[in-house]
mmCIF file with all atom_site columns, C-alpha atoms in Angstrom:
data_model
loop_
_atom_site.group_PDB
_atom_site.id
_atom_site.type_symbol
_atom_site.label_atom_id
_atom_site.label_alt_id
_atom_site.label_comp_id
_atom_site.label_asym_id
_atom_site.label_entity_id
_atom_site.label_seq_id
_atom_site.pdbx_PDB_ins_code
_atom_site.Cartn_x
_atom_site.Cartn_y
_atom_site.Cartn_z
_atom_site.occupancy
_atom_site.B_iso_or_equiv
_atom_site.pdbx_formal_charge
_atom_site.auth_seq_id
_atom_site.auth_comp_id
_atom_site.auth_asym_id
_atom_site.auth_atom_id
_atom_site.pdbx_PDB_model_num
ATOM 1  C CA . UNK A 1 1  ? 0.000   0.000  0.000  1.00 0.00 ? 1  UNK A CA 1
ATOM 2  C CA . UNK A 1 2  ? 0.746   3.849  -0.826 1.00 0.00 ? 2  UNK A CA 1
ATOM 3  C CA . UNK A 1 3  ? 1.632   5.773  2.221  1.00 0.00 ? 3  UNK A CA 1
ATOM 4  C CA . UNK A 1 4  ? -2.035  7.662  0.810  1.00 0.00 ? 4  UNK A CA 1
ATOM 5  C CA . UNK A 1 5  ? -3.783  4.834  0.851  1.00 0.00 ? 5  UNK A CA 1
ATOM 6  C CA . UNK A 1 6  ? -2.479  4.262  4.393  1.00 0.00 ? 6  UNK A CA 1
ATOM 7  C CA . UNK A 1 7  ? -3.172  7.984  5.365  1.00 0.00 ? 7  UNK A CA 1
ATOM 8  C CA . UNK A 1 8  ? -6.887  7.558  3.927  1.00 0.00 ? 8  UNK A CA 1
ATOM 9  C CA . UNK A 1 9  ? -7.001  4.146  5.618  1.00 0.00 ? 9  UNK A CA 1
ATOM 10 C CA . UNK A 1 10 ? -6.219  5.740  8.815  1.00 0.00 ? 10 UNK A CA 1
ATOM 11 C CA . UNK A 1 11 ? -8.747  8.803  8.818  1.00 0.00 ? 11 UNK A CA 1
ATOM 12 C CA . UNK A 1 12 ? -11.650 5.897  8.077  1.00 0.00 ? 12 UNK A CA 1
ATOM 13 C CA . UNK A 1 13 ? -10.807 4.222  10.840 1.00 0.00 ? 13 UNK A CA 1
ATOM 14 C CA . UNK A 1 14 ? -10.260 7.387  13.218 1.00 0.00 ? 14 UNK A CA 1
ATOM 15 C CA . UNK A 1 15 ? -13.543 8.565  11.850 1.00 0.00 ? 15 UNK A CA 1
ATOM 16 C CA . UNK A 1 16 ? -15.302 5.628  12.096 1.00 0.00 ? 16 UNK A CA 1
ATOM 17 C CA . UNK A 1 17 ? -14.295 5.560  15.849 1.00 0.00 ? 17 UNK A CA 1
ATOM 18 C CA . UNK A 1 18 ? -15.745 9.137  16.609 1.00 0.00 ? 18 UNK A CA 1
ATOM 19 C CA . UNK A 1 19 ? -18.668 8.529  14.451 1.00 0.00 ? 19 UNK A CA 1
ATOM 20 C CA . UNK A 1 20 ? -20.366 4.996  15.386 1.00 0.00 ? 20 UNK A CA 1
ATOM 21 C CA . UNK A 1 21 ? -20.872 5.512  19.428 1.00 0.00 ? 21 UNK A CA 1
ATOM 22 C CA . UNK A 1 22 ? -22.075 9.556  18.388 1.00 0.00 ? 22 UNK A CA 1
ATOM 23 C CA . UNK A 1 23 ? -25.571 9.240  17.435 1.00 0.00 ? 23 UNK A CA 1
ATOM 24 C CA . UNK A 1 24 ? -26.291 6.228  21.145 1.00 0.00 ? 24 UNK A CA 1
ATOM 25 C CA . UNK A 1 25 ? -24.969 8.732  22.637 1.00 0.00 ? 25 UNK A CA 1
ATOM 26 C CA . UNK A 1 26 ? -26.908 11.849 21.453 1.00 0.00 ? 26 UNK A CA 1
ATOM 27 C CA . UNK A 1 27 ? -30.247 9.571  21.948 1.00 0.00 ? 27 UNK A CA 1
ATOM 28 C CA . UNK A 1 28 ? -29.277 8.678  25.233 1.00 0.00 ? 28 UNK A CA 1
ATOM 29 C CA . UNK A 1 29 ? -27.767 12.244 26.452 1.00 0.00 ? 29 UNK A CA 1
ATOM 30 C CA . UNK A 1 30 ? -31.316 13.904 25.169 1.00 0.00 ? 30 UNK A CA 1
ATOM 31 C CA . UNK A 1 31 ? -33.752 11.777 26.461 1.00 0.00 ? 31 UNK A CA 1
ATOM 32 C CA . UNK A 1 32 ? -32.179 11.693 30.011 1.00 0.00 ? 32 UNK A CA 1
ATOM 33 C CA . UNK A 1 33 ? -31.888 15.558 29.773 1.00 0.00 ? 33 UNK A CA 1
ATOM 34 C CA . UNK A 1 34 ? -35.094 15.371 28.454 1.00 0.00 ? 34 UNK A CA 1
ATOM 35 C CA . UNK A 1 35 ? -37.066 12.954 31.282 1.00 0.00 ? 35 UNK A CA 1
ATOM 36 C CA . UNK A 1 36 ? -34.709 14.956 34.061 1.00 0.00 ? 36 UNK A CA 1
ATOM 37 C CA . UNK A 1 37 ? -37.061 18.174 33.033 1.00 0.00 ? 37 UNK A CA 1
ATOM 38 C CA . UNK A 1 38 ? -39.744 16.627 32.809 1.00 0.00 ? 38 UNK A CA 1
ATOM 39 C CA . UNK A 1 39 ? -39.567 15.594 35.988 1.00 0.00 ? 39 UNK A CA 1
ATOM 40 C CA . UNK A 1 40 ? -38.417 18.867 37.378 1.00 0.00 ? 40 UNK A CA 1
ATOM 41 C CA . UNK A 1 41 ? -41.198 20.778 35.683 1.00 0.00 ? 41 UNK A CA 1
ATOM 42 C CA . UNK A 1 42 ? -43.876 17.960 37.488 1.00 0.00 ? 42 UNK A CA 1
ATOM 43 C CA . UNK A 1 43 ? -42.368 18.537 41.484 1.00 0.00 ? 43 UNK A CA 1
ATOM 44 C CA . UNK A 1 44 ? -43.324 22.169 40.892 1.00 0.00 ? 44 UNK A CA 1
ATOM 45 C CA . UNK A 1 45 ? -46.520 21.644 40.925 1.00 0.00 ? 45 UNK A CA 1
ATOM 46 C CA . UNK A 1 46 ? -48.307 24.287 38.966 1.00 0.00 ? 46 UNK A CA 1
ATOM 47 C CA . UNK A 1 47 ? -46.103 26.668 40.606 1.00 0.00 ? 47 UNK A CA 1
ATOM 48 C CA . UNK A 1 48 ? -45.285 29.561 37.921 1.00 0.00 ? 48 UNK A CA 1
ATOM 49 C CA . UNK A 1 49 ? -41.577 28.623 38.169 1.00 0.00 ? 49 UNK A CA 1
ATOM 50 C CA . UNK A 1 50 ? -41.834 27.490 34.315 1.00 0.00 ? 50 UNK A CA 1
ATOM 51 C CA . UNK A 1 51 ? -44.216 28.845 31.508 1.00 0.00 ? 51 UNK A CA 1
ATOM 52 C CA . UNK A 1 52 ? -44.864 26.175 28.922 1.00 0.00 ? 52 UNK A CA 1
ATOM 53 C CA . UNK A 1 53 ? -42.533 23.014 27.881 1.00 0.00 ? 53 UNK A CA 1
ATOM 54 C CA . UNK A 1 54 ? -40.526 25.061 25.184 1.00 0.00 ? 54 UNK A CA 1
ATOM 55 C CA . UNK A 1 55 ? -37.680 25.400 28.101 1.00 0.00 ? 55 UNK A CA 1
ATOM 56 C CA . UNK A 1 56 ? -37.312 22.041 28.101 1.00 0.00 ? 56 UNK A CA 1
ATOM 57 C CA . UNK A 1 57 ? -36.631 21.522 24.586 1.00 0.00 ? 57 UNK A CA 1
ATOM 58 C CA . UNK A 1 58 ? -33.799 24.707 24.838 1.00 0.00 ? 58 UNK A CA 1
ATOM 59 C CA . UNK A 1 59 ? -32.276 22.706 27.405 1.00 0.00 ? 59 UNK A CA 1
ATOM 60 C CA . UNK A 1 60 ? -32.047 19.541 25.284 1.00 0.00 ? 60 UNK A CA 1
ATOM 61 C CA . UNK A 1 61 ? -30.887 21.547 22.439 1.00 0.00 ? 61 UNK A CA 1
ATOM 62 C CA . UNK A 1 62 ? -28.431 23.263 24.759 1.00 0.00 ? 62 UNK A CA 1
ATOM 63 C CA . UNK A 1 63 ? -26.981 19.783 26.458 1.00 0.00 ? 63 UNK A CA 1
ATOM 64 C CA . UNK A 1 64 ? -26.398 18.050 23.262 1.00 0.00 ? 64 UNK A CA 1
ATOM 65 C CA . UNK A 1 65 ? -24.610 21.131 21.375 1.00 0.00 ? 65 UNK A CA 1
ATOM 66 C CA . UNK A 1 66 ? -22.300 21.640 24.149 1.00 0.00 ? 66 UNK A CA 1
ATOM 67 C CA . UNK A 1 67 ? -21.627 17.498 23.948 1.00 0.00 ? 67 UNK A CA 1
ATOM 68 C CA . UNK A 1 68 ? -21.309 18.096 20.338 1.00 0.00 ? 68 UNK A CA 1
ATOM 69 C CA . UNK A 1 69 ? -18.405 20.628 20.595 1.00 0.00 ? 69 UNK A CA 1
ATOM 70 C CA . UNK A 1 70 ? -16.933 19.149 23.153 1.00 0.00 ? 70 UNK A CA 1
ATOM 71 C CA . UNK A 1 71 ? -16.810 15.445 21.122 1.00 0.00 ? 71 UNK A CA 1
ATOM 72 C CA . UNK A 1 72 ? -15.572 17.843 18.510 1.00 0.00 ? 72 UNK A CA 1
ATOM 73 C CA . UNK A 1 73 ? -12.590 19.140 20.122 1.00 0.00 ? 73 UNK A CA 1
ATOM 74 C CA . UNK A 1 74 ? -11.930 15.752 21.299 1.00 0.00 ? 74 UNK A CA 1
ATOM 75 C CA . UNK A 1 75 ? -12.128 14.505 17.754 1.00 0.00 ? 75 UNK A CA 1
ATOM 76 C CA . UNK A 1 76 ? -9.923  17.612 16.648 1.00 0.00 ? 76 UNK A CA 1
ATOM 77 C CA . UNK A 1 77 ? -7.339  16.616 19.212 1.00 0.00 ? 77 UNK A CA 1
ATOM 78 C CA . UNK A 1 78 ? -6.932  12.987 18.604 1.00 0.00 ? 78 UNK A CA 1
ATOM 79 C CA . UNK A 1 79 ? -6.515  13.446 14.723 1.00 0.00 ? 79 UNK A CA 1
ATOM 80 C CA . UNK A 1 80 ? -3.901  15.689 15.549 1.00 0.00 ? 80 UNK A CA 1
ATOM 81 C CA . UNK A 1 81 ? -1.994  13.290 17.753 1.00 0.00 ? 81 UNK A CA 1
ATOM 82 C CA . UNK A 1 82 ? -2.243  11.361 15.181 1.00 0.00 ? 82 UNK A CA 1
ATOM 83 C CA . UNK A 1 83 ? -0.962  12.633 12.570 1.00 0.00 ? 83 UNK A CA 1
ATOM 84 C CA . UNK A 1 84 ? 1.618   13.946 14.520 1.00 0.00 ? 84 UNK A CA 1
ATOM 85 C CA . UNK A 1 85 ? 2.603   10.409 15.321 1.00 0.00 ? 85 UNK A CA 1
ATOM 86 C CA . UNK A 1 86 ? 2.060   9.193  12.067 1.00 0.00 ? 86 UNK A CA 1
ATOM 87 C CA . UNK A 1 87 ? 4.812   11.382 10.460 1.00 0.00 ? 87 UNK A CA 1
#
């Protein structure tokens, strides 16, 4: 094999890596976030502490961007380990 084919073997793999245990992860992140306010929004009991369900949504949204970038910049960091130890 090339060393290109090698390279382009190696950023499969890395990708393949980060990519297969992302979208378990999102599912499972979300709907705990997700069942957590739920939860939070029923012990109030009608209390005007929350107005509708629409915060609960911008907290999902907010928990799994923030995972997101973070498993980003952990993705950004390991490909540039690697590279750096590939050559």
């Amino acid at each position: 094999m090339s060393g290109k084919q090698i390279a382009r073997l190696d950023n499969r793999q890395l990708m393949l890596l980060f990519l297969l245990p992302l979208p378990p992860a999102l599912i499972t992140s979300g709907r705990l976030i997700y069942d957590g306010a739920r939860k939070l929004l029923l012990d109030t009991l009608g209390m005007p502490v929350f107005t509708g369900n629409m915060w609960i949504w911008q907290a999902v949204a907010m928990a799994v961007g923030f995972f997101a970038a973070l498993y980003g910049i952990y993705y950004g960091a390991v490909r540039m380990a690697a590279e750096k130890q590939m050559g």
